[in-house]
């Protein structure tokens, strides 16, 4: 896997066994990055700007690219075993924008979320773009890729978790939610929201009040507001 960016490197250098090869911009101005790379005693190569841009896919790589092992993902059972009381998970129902996925993982890291469920189909995988947007949180927040999110939520409810969805219809104000229990926060896709089958598994819905002309928030922004409300209440 190709990953890039200074924040991502800062995260993965803590577990250098993940890194197979490092590429640096020839005229890299941040000499501290070079010193840190050299301290790892891993193979690295200097490339010119055109070569770096091509290898990263013409994105803003900040002068450092790493070839790494794929990010480890976890089974449903492994995430459940890792959870501490009261558990807190986020379930993403069809989030397709890798920037949104990355931003959500970043907030999950900041608010103590113990795992994220994403769907195998119709969702963004852990792409280099998502990893960079997460500023490295893709390496710190355990992710489980599930085939049937509705069934996963049903299983979590059997384990004592409450499932709370973010939706405008038949919803209570997000400040009136019950958050001091084992909880799964469900965030729907950018365009369609939470799918009907997943919505059936939600114990209740919460909504964010809107007073302007825009009718919805970006999925990652809405997730951040809700996670900080949960964090505050706990």
PDB file of C-alpha atoms in Angstrom:
ATOM      1  CA  UNK A   1       0.000   0.000   0.000  1.00  0.00           C
ATOM      2  CA  UNK A   2       1.169   3.536  -0.798  1.00  0.00           C
ATOM      3  CA  UNK A   3       0.584   6.148   1.932  1.00  0.00           C
ATOM      4  CA  UNK A   4       1.856   9.685   2.151  1.00  0.00           C
ATOM      5  CA  UNK A   5       1.994  12.842   4.233  1.00  0.00           C
ATOM      6  CA  UNK A   6       3.928  13.946   7.314  1.00  0.00           C
ATOM      7  CA  UNK A   7       1.174  13.155   9.825  1.00  0.00           C
ATOM      8  CA  UNK A   8       0.738   9.641   8.478  1.00  0.00           C
ATOM      9  CA  UNK A   9       4.505   9.071   8.668  1.00  0.00           C
ATOM     10  CA  UNK A  10       4.535  10.335  12.256  1.00  0.00           C
ATOM     11  CA  UNK A  11       1.983   7.660  13.111  1.00  0.00           C
ATOM     12  CA  UNK A  12       3.516   4.704  11.299  1.00  0.00           C
ATOM     13  CA  UNK A  13       7.108   5.385  12.323  1.00  0.00           C
ATOM     14  CA  UNK A  14       6.037   4.230  15.795  1.00  0.00           C
ATOM     15  CA  UNK A  15       5.529   0.788  14.276  1.00  0.00           C
ATOM     16  CA  UNK A  16       8.300   0.770  11.684  1.00  0.00           C
ATOM     17  CA  UNK A  17       7.775  -2.912  10.870  1.00  0.00           C
ATOM     18  CA  UNK A  18       4.813  -1.772   8.784  1.00  0.00           C
ATOM     19  CA  UNK A  19       7.099   0.192   6.441  1.00  0.00           C
ATOM     20  CA  UNK A  20       8.730  -1.515   3.483  1.00  0.00           C
ATOM     21  CA  UNK A  21      10.159   1.433   1.523  1.00  0.00           C
ATOM     22  CA  UNK A  22      10.310   5.234   1.903  1.00  0.00           C
ATOM     23  CA  UNK A  23      10.506   7.818  -0.860  1.00  0.00           C
ATOM     24  CA  UNK A  24      11.609  11.386  -0.185  1.00  0.00           C
ATOM     25  CA  UNK A  25      11.518  14.508  -2.304  1.00  0.00           C
ATOM     26  CA  UNK A  26      15.042  15.428  -3.458  1.00  0.00           C
ATOM     27  CA  UNK A  27      14.780  19.019  -2.262  1.00  0.00           C
ATOM     28  CA  UNK A  28      12.814  18.254   0.903  1.00  0.00           C
ATOM     29  CA  UNK A  29      13.039  21.357   3.063  1.00  0.00           C
ATOM     30  CA  UNK A  30      12.107  19.702   6.356  1.00  0.00           C
ATOM     31  CA  UNK A  31      15.451  18.101   7.276  1.00  0.00           C
ATOM     32  CA  UNK A  32      13.971  16.723  10.481  1.00  0.00           C
ATOM     33  CA  UNK A  33      11.941  14.264   8.385  1.00  0.00           C
ATOM     34  CA  UNK A  34      15.149  13.018   6.756  1.00  0.00           C
ATOM     35  CA  UNK A  35      16.772  12.571  10.161  1.00  0.00           C
ATOM     36  CA  UNK A  36      13.800  10.576  11.421  1.00  0.00           C
ATOM     37  CA  UNK A  37      13.798   8.398   8.302  1.00  0.00           C
ATOM     38  CA  UNK A  38      17.518   7.716   8.670  1.00  0.00           C
ATOM     39  CA  UNK A  39      17.042   6.815  12.334  1.00  0.00           C
ATOM     40  CA  UNK A  40      14.640   4.020  11.320  1.00  0.00           C
ATOM     41  CA  UNK A  41      17.418   2.330   9.317  1.00  0.00           C
ATOM     42  CA  UNK A  42      14.946   1.416   6.584  1.00  0.00           C
ATOM     43  CA  UNK A  43      15.515   1.661   2.824  1.00  0.00           C
ATOM     44  CA  UNK A  44      14.743   5.075   1.369  1.00  0.00           C
ATOM     45  CA  UNK A  45      15.110   6.678  -2.046  1.00  0.00           C
ATOM     46  CA  UNK A  46      15.145  10.272  -3.248  1.00  0.00           C
ATOM     47  CA  UNK A  47      12.838  11.141  -6.160  1.00  0.00           C
ATOM     48  CA  UNK A  48      12.270  14.371  -8.056  1.00  0.00           C
ATOM     49  CA  UNK A  49       8.971  16.231  -7.922  1.00  0.00           C
ATOM     50  CA  UNK A  50       7.508  14.600 -11.044  1.00  0.00           C
ATOM     51  CA  UNK A  51       8.408  11.114  -9.833  1.00  0.00           C
ATOM     52  CA  UNK A  52       6.923  11.767  -6.379  1.00  0.00           C
ATOM     53  CA  UNK A  53       3.711  13.184  -7.842  1.00  0.00           C
ATOM     54  CA  UNK A  54       3.306  10.180 -10.130  1.00  0.00           C
ATOM     55  CA  UNK A  55       3.905   7.663  -7.338  1.00  0.00           C
ATOM     56  CA  UNK A  56       1.404   9.377  -5.020  1.00  0.00           C
ATOM     57  CA  UNK A  57      -1.199   9.820  -7.744  1.00  0.00           C
ATOM     58  CA  UNK A  58      -0.757  13.584  -8.092  1.00  0.00           C
ATOM     59  CA  UNK A  59      -1.908  14.386  -4.569  1.00  0.00           C
ATOM     60  CA  UNK A  60      -0.314  16.575  -1.906  1.00  0.00           C
ATOM     61  CA  UNK A  61       2.221  14.132  -0.450  1.00  0.00           C
ATOM     62  CA  UNK A  62       4.257  16.724   1.538  1.00  0.00           C
ATOM     63  CA  UNK A  63       7.525  15.259   0.285  1.00  0.00           C
ATOM     64  CA  UNK A  64       7.271  11.789   1.857  1.00  0.00           C
ATOM     65  CA  UNK A  65       5.721   8.571   0.570  1.00  0.00           C
ATOM     66  CA  UNK A  66       5.825   5.158   2.246  1.00  0.00           C
ATOM     67  CA  UNK A  67       5.165   1.710   0.886  1.00  0.00           C
ATOM     68  CA  UNK A  68       3.612  -0.205   3.765  1.00  0.00           C
ATOM     69  CA  UNK A  69       1.837  -3.395   4.629  1.00  0.00           C
ATOM     70  CA  UNK A  70      -1.942  -3.191   4.359  1.00  0.00           C
ATOM     71  CA  UNK A  71      -3.706  -1.812   7.428  1.00  0.00           C
ATOM     72  CA  UNK A  72      -4.937  -4.600   9.675  1.00  0.00           C
ATOM     73  CA  UNK A  73      -8.708  -4.891   9.935  1.00  0.00           C
ATOM     74  CA  UNK A  74     -10.618  -6.780  12.607  1.00  0.00           C
ATOM     75  CA  UNK A  75     -13.542  -9.157  12.837  1.00  0.00           C
ATOM     76  CA  UNK A  76     -16.764  -8.251  14.619  1.00  0.00           C
ATOM     77  CA  UNK A  77     -15.756 -10.558  17.472  1.00  0.00           C
ATOM     78  CA  UNK A  78     -12.337  -8.945  17.836  1.00  0.00           C
ATOM     79  CA  UNK A  79     -13.819  -5.448  18.073  1.00  0.00           C
ATOM     80  CA  UNK A  80     -16.356  -6.582  20.627  1.00  0.00           C
ATOM     81  CA  UNK A  81     -13.615  -8.189  22.717  1.00  0.00           C
ATOM     82  CA  UNK A  82     -11.504  -5.005  22.599  1.00  0.00           C
ATOM     83  CA  UNK A  83     -14.334  -2.752  23.829  1.00  0.00           C
ATOM     84  CA  UNK A  84     -14.152  -1.242  27.295  1.00  0.00           C
ATOM     85  CA  UNK A  85     -17.222  -0.427  29.368  1.00  0.00           C
ATOM     86  CA  UNK A  86     -19.294   1.405  28.317  1.00  0.00           C
ATOM     87  CA  UNK A  87     -18.513   0.449  24.736  1.00  0.00           C
ATOM     88  CA  UNK A  88     -18.674   2.988  21.927  1.00  0.00           C
ATOM     89  CA  UNK A  89     -18.648   2.088  18.244  1.00  0.00           C
ATOM     90  CA  UNK A  90     -19.407   3.984  15.049  1.00  0.00           C
ATOM     91  CA  UNK A  91     -21.118   2.222  12.130  1.00  0.00           C
ATOM     92  CA  UNK A  92     -20.880   3.808   8.687  1.00  0.00           C
ATOM     93  CA  UNK A  93     -23.712   2.930   6.333  1.00  0.00           C
ATOM     94  CA  UNK A  94     -22.381   3.534   2.838  1.00  0.00           C
ATOM     95  CA  UNK A  95     -19.914   6.399   3.357  1.00  0.00           C
ATOM     96  CA  UNK A  96     -18.294   6.602  -0.088  1.00  0.00           C
ATOM     97  CA  UNK A  97     -16.106   9.697   0.138  1.00  0.00           C
ATOM     98  CA  UNK A  98     -12.622   8.721   1.396  1.00  0.00           C
ATOM     99  CA  UNK A  99     -12.149  12.239   2.811  1.00  0.00           C
ATOM    100  CA  UNK A 100     -15.260  11.733   4.958  1.00  0.00           C
ATOM    101  CA  UNK A 101     -14.061   8.303   6.076  1.00  0.00           C
ATOM    102  CA  UNK A 102     -10.685   9.729   7.041  1.00  0.00           C
ATOM    103  CA  UNK A 103     -12.184  12.694   8.883  1.00  0.00           C
ATOM    104  CA  UNK A 104     -14.533  10.394  10.805  1.00  0.00           C
ATOM    105  CA  UNK A 105     -11.645   8.128  11.855  1.00  0.00           C
ATOM    106  CA  UNK A 106      -9.757  11.203  13.036  1.00  0.00           C
ATOM    107  CA  UNK A 107     -12.683  12.281  15.239  1.00  0.00           C
ATOM    108  CA  UNK A 108     -13.135   8.709  16.480  1.00  0.00           C
ATOM    109  CA  UNK A 109      -9.535   8.697  17.674  1.00  0.00           C
ATOM    110  CA  UNK A 110     -10.047  12.024  19.472  1.00  0.00           C
ATOM    111  CA  UNK A 111     -13.256  10.963  21.242  1.00  0.00           C
ATOM    112  CA  UNK A 112     -12.312   7.461  22.352  1.00  0.00           C
ATOM    113  CA  UNK A 113     -14.375   5.429  19.904  1.00  0.00           C
ATOM    114  CA  UNK A 114     -13.342   1.797  20.276  1.00  0.00           C
ATOM    115  CA  UNK A 115     -14.001   0.626  16.743  1.00  0.00           C
ATOM    116  CA  UNK A 116     -15.620   1.499  13.416  1.00  0.00           C
ATOM    117  CA  UNK A 117     -17.742  -0.775  11.252  1.00  0.00           C
ATOM    118  CA  UNK A 118     -17.780  -0.102   7.513  1.00  0.00           C
ATOM    119  CA  UNK A 119     -19.629  -2.056   4.858  1.00  0.00           C
ATOM    120  CA  UNK A 120     -17.842  -4.230   2.328  1.00  0.00           C
ATOM    121  CA  UNK A 121     -19.932  -2.901  -0.549  1.00  0.00           C
ATOM    122  CA  UNK A 122     -20.875   0.675  -1.521  1.00  0.00           C
ATOM    123  CA  UNK A 123     -18.382   2.175   0.925  1.00  0.00           C
ATOM    124  CA  UNK A 124     -14.964   3.764   0.690  1.00  0.00           C
ATOM    125  CA  UNK A 125     -12.204   1.328   1.661  1.00  0.00           C
ATOM    126  CA  UNK A 126      -9.119   2.427   3.563  1.00  0.00           C
ATOM    127  CA  UNK A 127      -7.516   4.124   0.561  1.00  0.00           C
ATOM    128  CA  UNK A 128      -4.375   6.297   0.732  1.00  0.00           C
ATOM    129  CA  UNK A 129      -6.655   9.359   0.498  1.00  0.00           C
ATOM    130  CA  UNK A 130      -8.698   8.185   3.497  1.00  0.00           C
ATOM    131  CA  UNK A 131      -5.540   7.404   5.460  1.00  0.00           C
ATOM    132  CA  UNK A 132      -4.066  10.860   4.806  1.00  0.00           C
ATOM    133  CA  UNK A 133      -7.382  12.548   5.686  1.00  0.00           C
ATOM    134  CA  UNK A 134      -7.366  10.616   8.965  1.00  0.00           C
ATOM    135  CA  UNK A 135      -3.913  12.095   9.777  1.00  0.00           C
ATOM    136  CA  UNK A 136      -2.882   8.602  10.801  1.00  0.00           C
ATOM    137  CA  UNK A 137      -5.978   7.662  12.816  1.00  0.00           C
ATOM    138  CA  UNK A 138      -6.574   4.817  10.357  1.00  0.00           C
ATOM    139  CA  UNK A 139      -3.727   3.105  12.242  1.00  0.00           C
ATOM    140  CA  UNK A 140      -5.115   3.783  15.732  1.00  0.00           C
ATOM    141  CA  UNK A 141      -8.872   3.163  15.420  1.00  0.00           C
ATOM    142  CA  UNK A 142      -9.732  -0.520  14.819  1.00  0.00           C
ATOM    143  CA  UNK A 143     -11.868  -1.016  11.701  1.00  0.00           C
ATOM    144  CA  UNK A 144     -14.077  -3.983  10.871  1.00  0.00           C
ATOM    145  CA  UNK A 145     -15.386  -4.528   7.342  1.00  0.00           C
ATOM    146  CA  UNK A 146     -18.761  -6.273   7.453  1.00  0.00           C
ATOM    147  CA  UNK A 147     -20.943  -7.705   4.720  1.00  0.00           C
ATOM    148  CA  UNK A 148     -24.288  -7.156   6.453  1.00  0.00           C
ATOM    149  CA  UNK A 149     -24.393  -4.056   8.663  1.00  0.00           C
ATOM    150  CA  UNK A 150     -27.984  -4.671   9.706  1.00  0.00           C
ATOM    151  CA  UNK A 151     -27.080  -8.118  11.052  1.00  0.00           C
ATOM    152  CA  UNK A 152     -24.002  -6.697  12.790  1.00  0.00           C
ATOM    153  CA  UNK A 153     -26.149  -4.139  14.590  1.00  0.00           C
ATOM    154  CA  UNK A 154     -28.644  -6.834  15.522  1.00  0.00           C
ATOM    155  CA  UNK A 155     -25.832  -8.849  17.081  1.00  0.00           C
ATOM    156  CA  UNK A 156     -24.549  -5.821  18.979  1.00  0.00           C
ATOM    157  CA  UNK A 157     -28.013  -5.194  20.397  1.00  0.00           C
ATOM    158  CA  UNK A 158     -28.013  -8.751  21.724  1.00  0.00           C
ATOM    159  CA  UNK A 159     -24.784  -7.851  23.529  1.00  0.00           C
ATOM    160  CA  UNK A 160     -26.512  -4.936  25.272  1.00  0.00           C
ATOM    161  CA  UNK A 161     -25.643  -2.085  22.897  1.00  0.00           C
ATOM    162  CA  UNK A 162     -28.052   0.702  22.039  1.00  0.00           C
ATOM    163  CA  UNK A 163     -28.073   1.686  18.369  1.00  0.00           C
ATOM    164  CA  UNK A 164     -28.539   5.406  17.680  1.00  0.00           C
ATOM    165  CA  UNK A 165     -28.931   6.710  14.145  1.00  0.00           C
ATOM    166  CA  UNK A 166     -28.380  10.200  12.780  1.00  0.00           C
ATOM    167  CA  UNK A 167     -31.488  11.149  10.811  1.00  0.00           C
ATOM    168  CA  UNK A 168     -33.930  14.050  10.479  1.00  0.00           C
ATOM    169  CA  UNK A 169     -37.161  12.005  10.442  1.00  0.00           C
ATOM    170  CA  UNK A 170     -38.870  11.022  13.710  1.00  0.00           C
ATOM    171  CA  UNK A 171     -35.778  12.067  15.641  1.00  0.00           C
ATOM    172  CA  UNK A 172     -35.118  13.674  19.006  1.00  0.00           C
ATOM    173  CA  UNK A 173     -32.763  16.592  19.476  1.00  0.00           C
ATOM    174  CA  UNK A 174     -29.220  15.219  19.693  1.00  0.00           C
ATOM    175  CA  UNK A 175     -28.788  16.849  23.132  1.00  0.00           C
ATOM    176  CA  UNK A 176     -31.596  14.648  24.479  1.00  0.00           C
ATOM    177  CA  UNK A 177     -29.955  11.349  23.620  1.00  0.00           C
ATOM    178  CA  UNK A 178     -29.102   8.637  26.137  1.00  0.00           C
ATOM    179  CA  UNK A 179     -25.353   8.202  25.830  1.00  0.00           C
ATOM    180  CA  UNK A 180     -24.139   6.657  29.099  1.00  0.00           C
ATOM    181  CA  UNK A 181     -24.874   3.119  27.874  1.00  0.00           C
ATOM    182  CA  UNK A 182     -22.993   0.787  25.503  1.00  0.00           C
ATOM    183  CA  UNK A 183     -23.604   2.580  22.223  1.00  0.00           C
ATOM    184  CA  UNK A 184     -23.319   2.314  18.450  1.00  0.00           C
ATOM    185  CA  UNK A 185     -23.648   5.576  16.508  1.00  0.00           C
ATOM    186  CA  UNK A 186     -24.833   5.025  12.935  1.00  0.00           C
ATOM    187  CA  UNK A 187     -23.927   7.574  10.253  1.00  0.00           C
ATOM    188  CA  UNK A 188     -25.641   7.243   6.884  1.00  0.00           C
ATOM    189  CA  UNK A 189     -24.314   7.845   3.399  1.00  0.00           C
ATOM    190  CA  UNK A 190     -23.690  11.335   2.045  1.00  0.00           C
ATOM    191  CA  UNK A 191     -26.666  11.268  -0.310  1.00  0.00           C
ATOM    192  CA  UNK A 192     -29.242   8.727   0.880  1.00  0.00           C
ATOM    193  CA  UNK A 193     -28.666   8.677   4.632  1.00  0.00           C
ATOM    194  CA  UNK A 194     -29.281   5.499   6.621  1.00  0.00           C
ATOM    195  CA  UNK A 195     -30.702   2.623   4.579  1.00  0.00           C
ATOM    196  CA  UNK A 196     -34.154   1.251   5.545  1.00  0.00           C
ATOM    197  CA  UNK A 197     -32.851  -2.113   6.801  1.00  0.00           C
ATOM    198  CA  UNK A 198     -30.229  -0.462   8.996  1.00  0.00           C
ATOM    199  CA  UNK A 199     -32.746   2.107  10.207  1.00  0.00           C
ATOM    200  CA  UNK A 200     -34.922  -0.725  11.532  1.00  0.00           C
ATOM    201  CA  UNK A 201     -32.122  -1.690  13.922  1.00  0.00           C
ATOM    202  CA  UNK A 202     -31.873   1.798  15.435  1.00  0.00           C
ATOM    203  CA  UNK A 203     -33.403   2.181  18.893  1.00  0.00           C
ATOM    204  CA  UNK A 204     -33.939   5.874  18.217  1.00  0.00           C
ATOM    205  CA  UNK A 205     -32.784   8.683  15.948  1.00  0.00           C
ATOM    206  CA  UNK A 206     -31.110  11.962  16.791  1.00  0.00           C
ATOM    207  CA  UNK A 207     -30.993  15.092  14.670  1.00  0.00           C
ATOM    208  CA  UNK A 208     -29.005  18.304  14.604  1.00  0.00           C
ATOM    209  CA  UNK A 209     -31.125  21.476  14.503  1.00  0.00           C
ATOM    210  CA  UNK A 210     -30.894  23.497  11.279  1.00  0.00           C
ATOM    211  CA  UNK A 211     -31.816  27.182  11.174  1.00  0.00           C
ATOM    212  CA  UNK A 212     -30.301  28.172   7.821  1.00  0.00           C
ATOM    213  CA  UNK A 213     -31.229  27.354   4.257  1.00  0.00           C
ATOM    214  CA  UNK A 214     -28.955  24.275   4.033  1.00  0.00           C
ATOM    215  CA  UNK A 215     -30.829  21.111   4.979  1.00  0.00           C
ATOM    216  CA  UNK A 216     -27.968  18.855   6.050  1.00  0.00           C
ATOM    217  CA  UNK A 217     -24.403  18.769   7.319  1.00  0.00           C
ATOM    218  CA  UNK A 218     -21.477  16.936   5.809  1.00  0.00           C
ATOM    219  CA  UNK A 219     -21.454  13.369   7.179  1.00  0.00           C
ATOM    220  CA  UNK A 220     -18.092  13.748   8.893  1.00  0.00           C
ATOM    221  CA  UNK A 221     -19.104  17.072  10.473  1.00  0.00           C
ATOM    222  CA  UNK A 222     -22.371  15.619  11.794  1.00  0.00           C
ATOM    223  CA  UNK A 223     -20.484  12.622  13.170  1.00  0.00           C
ATOM    224  CA  UNK A 224     -18.016  14.927  14.938  1.00  0.00           C
ATOM    225  CA  UNK A 225     -20.762  16.969  16.608  1.00  0.00           C
ATOM    226  CA  UNK A 226     -22.541  13.829  17.817  1.00  0.00           C
ATOM    227  CA  UNK A 227     -19.381  12.144  19.078  1.00  0.00           C
ATOM    228  CA  UNK A 228     -18.423  15.202  21.083  1.00  0.00           C
ATOM    229  CA  UNK A 229     -21.915  15.326  22.589  1.00  0.00           C
ATOM    230  CA  UNK A 230     -21.477  11.690  23.609  1.00  0.00           C
ATOM    231  CA  UNK A 231     -17.986  12.467  24.910  1.00  0.00           C
ATOM    232  CA  UNK A 232     -19.338  15.407  26.909  1.00  0.00           C
ATOM    233  CA  UNK A 233     -22.248  13.457  28.399  1.00  0.00           C
ATOM    234  CA  UNK A 234     -19.979  10.636  29.455  1.00  0.00           C
TER     235      UNK A 234
END
